[in-house]
Coordinates of N, CA and C and ligand atoms in Angstrom, one line a residue:
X139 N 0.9 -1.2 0.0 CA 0.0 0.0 0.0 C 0.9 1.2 0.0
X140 N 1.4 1.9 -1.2 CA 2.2 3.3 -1.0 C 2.1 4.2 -0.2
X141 N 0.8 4.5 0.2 CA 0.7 5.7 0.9 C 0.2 5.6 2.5
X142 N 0.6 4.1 2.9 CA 0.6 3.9 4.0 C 1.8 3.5 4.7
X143 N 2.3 4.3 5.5 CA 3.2 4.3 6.8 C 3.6 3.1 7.1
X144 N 5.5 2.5 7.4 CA 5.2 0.6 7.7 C 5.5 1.4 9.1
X145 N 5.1 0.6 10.0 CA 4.9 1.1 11.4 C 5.4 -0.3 11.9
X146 N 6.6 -0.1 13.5 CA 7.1 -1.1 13.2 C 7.2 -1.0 15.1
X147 N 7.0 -2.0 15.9 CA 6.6 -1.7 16.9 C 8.3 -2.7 17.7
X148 N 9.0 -1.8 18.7 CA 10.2 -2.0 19.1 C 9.9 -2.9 20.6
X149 N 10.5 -3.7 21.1 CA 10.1 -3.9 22.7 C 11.7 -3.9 23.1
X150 N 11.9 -3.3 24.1 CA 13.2 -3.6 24.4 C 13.5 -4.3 25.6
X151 N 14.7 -5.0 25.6 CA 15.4 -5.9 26.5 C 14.6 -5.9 27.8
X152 N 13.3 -6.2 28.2 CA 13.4 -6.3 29.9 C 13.9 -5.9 30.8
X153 N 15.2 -6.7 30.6 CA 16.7 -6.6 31.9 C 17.2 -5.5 32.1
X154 N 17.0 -4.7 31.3 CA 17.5 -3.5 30.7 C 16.7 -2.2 31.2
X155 N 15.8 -2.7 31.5 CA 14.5 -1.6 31.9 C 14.3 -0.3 31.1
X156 N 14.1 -0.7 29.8 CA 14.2 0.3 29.2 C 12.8 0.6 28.6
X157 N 12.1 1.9 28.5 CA 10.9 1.9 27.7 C 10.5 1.3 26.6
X158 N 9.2 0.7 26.6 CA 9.1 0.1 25.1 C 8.8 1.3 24.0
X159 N 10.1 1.2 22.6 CA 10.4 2.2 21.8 C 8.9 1.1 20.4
X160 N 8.7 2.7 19.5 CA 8.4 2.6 18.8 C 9.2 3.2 17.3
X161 N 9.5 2.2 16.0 CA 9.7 3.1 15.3 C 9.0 3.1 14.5
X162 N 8.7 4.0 13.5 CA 8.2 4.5 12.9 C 8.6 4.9 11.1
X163 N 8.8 4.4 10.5 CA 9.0 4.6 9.0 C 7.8 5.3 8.2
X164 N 8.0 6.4 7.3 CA 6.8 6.9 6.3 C 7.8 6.3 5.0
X165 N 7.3 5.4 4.8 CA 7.6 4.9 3.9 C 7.7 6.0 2.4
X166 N 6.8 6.4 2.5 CA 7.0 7.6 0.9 C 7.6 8.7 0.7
X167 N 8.2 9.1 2.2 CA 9.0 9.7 2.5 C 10.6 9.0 1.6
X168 N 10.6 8.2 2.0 CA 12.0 7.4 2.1 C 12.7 7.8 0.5
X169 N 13.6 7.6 0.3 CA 14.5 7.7 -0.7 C 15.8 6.9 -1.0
X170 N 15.4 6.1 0.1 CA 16.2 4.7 0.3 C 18.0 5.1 -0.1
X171 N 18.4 5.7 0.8 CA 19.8 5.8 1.0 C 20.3 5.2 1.5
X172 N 19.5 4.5 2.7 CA 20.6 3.2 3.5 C 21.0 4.1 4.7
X173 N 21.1 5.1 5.2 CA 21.6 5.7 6.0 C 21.3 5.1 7.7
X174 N 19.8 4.9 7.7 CA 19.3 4.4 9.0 C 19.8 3.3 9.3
X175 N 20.0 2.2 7.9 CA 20.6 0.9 7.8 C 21.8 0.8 8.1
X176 N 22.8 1.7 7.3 CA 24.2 1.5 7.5 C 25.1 2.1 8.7
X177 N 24.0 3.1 9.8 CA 24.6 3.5 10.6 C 23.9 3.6 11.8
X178 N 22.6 2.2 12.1 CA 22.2 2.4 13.0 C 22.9 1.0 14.0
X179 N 23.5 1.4 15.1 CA 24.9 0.7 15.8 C 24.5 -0.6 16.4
X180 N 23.2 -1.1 16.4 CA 22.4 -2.1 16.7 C 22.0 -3.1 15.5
X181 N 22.2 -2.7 14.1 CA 21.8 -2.9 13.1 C 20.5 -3.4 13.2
X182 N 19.5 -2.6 13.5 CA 18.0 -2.9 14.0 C 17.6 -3.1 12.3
X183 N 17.6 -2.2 11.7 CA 17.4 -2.5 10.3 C 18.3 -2.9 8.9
X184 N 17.4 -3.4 8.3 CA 18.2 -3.7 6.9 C 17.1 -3.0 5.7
X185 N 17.6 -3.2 4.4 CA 17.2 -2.4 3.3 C 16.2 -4.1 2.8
X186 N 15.4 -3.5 2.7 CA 14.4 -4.2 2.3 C 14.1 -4.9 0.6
X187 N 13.4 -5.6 0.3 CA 13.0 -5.6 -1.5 C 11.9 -5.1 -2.2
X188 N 11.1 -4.1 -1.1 CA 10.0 -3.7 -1.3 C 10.7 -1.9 -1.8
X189 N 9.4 -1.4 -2.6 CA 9.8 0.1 -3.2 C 8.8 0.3 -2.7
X190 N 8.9 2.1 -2.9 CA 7.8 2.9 -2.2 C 7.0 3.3 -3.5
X191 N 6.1 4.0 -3.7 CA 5.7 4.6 -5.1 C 6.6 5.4 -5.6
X192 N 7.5 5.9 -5.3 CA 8.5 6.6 -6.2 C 10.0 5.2 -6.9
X193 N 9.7 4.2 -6.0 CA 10.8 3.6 -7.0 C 11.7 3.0 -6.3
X194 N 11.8 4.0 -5.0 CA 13.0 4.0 -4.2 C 12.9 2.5 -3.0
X195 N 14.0 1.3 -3.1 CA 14.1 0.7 -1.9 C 13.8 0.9 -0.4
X196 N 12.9 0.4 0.3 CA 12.7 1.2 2.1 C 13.5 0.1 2.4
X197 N 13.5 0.5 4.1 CA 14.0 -0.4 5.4 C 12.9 -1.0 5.9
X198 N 13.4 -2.0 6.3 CA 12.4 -2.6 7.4 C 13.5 -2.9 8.2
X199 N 12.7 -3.5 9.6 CA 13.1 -3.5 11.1 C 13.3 -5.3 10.9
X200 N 14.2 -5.8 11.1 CA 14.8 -7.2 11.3 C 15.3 -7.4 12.8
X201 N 15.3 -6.6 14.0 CA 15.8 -7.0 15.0 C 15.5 -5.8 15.9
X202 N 14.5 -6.4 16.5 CA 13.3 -5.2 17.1 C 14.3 -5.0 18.5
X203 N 14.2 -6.3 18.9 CA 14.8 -6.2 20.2 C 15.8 -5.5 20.6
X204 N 16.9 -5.3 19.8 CA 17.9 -5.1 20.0 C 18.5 -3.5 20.2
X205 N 16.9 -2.5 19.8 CA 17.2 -1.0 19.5 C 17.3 -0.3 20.9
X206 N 18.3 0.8 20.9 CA 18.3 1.6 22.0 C 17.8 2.6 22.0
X207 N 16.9 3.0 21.4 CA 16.1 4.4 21.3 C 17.5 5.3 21.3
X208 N 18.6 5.0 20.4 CA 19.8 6.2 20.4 C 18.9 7.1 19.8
X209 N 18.2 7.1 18.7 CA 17.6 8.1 17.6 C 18.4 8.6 16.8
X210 N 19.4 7.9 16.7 CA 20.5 7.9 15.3 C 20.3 7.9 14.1
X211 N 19.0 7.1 14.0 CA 18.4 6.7 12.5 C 17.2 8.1 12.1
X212 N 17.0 8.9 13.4 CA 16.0 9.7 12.7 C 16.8 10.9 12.8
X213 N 18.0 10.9 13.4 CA 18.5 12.1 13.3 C 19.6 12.2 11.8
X214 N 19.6 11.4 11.7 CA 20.6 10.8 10.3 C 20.0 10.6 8.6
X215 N 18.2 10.5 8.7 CA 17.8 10.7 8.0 C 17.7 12.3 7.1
X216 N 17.9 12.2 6.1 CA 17.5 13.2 5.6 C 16.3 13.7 4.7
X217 N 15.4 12.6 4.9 CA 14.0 12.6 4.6 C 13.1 13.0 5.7
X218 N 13.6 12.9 6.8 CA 12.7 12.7 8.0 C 11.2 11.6 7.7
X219 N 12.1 10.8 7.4 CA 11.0 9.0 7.1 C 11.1 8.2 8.0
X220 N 12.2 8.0 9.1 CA 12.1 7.6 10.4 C 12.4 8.0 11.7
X221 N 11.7 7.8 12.4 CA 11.6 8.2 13.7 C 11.6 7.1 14.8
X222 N 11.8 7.6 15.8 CA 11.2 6.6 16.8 C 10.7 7.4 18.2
X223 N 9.6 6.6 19.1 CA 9.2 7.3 19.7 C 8.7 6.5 21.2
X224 N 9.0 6.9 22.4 CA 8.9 5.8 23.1 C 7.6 5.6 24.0
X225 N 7.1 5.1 24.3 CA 5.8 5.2 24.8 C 5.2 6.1 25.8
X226 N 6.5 6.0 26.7 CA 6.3 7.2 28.2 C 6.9 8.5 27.7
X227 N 7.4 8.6 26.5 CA 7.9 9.9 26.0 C 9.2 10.4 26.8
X228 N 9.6 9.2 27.1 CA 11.4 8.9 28.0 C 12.4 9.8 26.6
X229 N 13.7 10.0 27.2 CA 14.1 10.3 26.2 C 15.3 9.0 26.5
X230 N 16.4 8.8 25.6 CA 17.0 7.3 25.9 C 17.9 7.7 27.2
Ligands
SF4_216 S1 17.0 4.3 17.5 FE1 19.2 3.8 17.3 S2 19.2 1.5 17.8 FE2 17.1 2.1 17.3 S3 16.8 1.7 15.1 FE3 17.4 3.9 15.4 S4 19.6 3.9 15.1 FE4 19.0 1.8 15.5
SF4_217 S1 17.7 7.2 6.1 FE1 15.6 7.9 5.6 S2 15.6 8.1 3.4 FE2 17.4 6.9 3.9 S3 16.7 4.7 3.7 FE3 16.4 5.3 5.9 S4 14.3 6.0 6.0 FE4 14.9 6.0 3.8

């Protein structure tokens, strides 16, 4: 569906006590640079096989568990196509 958002829901570690994060992709935003992918330090995501309506490759989320709510990937974007956001509105 192009013009629908992939919404991608984070839980983190338990033991770790950390908020459960949400991220968030607008997919039609995206322009599939890889940026979120190649420098997010968890490798929570990978580049996907799916295009958006413009053509461009998105990310999807392969390893939910594993994210720190750094916000590396949404500060790194230059689409502002992802985000993340944590449920208590914690910051990391
Ligand atoms: S918030 Fe940090 S750990 Fe989580 S997906 Fe983004 S870059 Fe990766
Ligand atoms: S950094 Fe933004 S534009 Fe680049 S692939 Fe990730 S979501 Fe798409």
């Amino acid at each position: 569906m192009p013009n629908q958002a992939a919404h991608v829901t984070v839980v983190s570690r338990p033991s770790r006590g950390r908020a459960r994060v949400h991220v968030f992709l607008l997919a039609e935003r995206c322009k599939g640079c890889a940026f979120c992918v190649e420098f997010c330090p968890k490798h929570v995501l990978v580049m996907s096989d799916r295009f958006n309506a413009k053509g461009y490759h998105i990310p999807q989320v392969v390893d939910e568990s594993a994210c720190t709510n750094c916000q590396l990937c949404q500060l790194l974007c230059p689409e502002f196509a992802v985000y993340v956001v944590t449920e208590n509105g914690s910051k990391p």
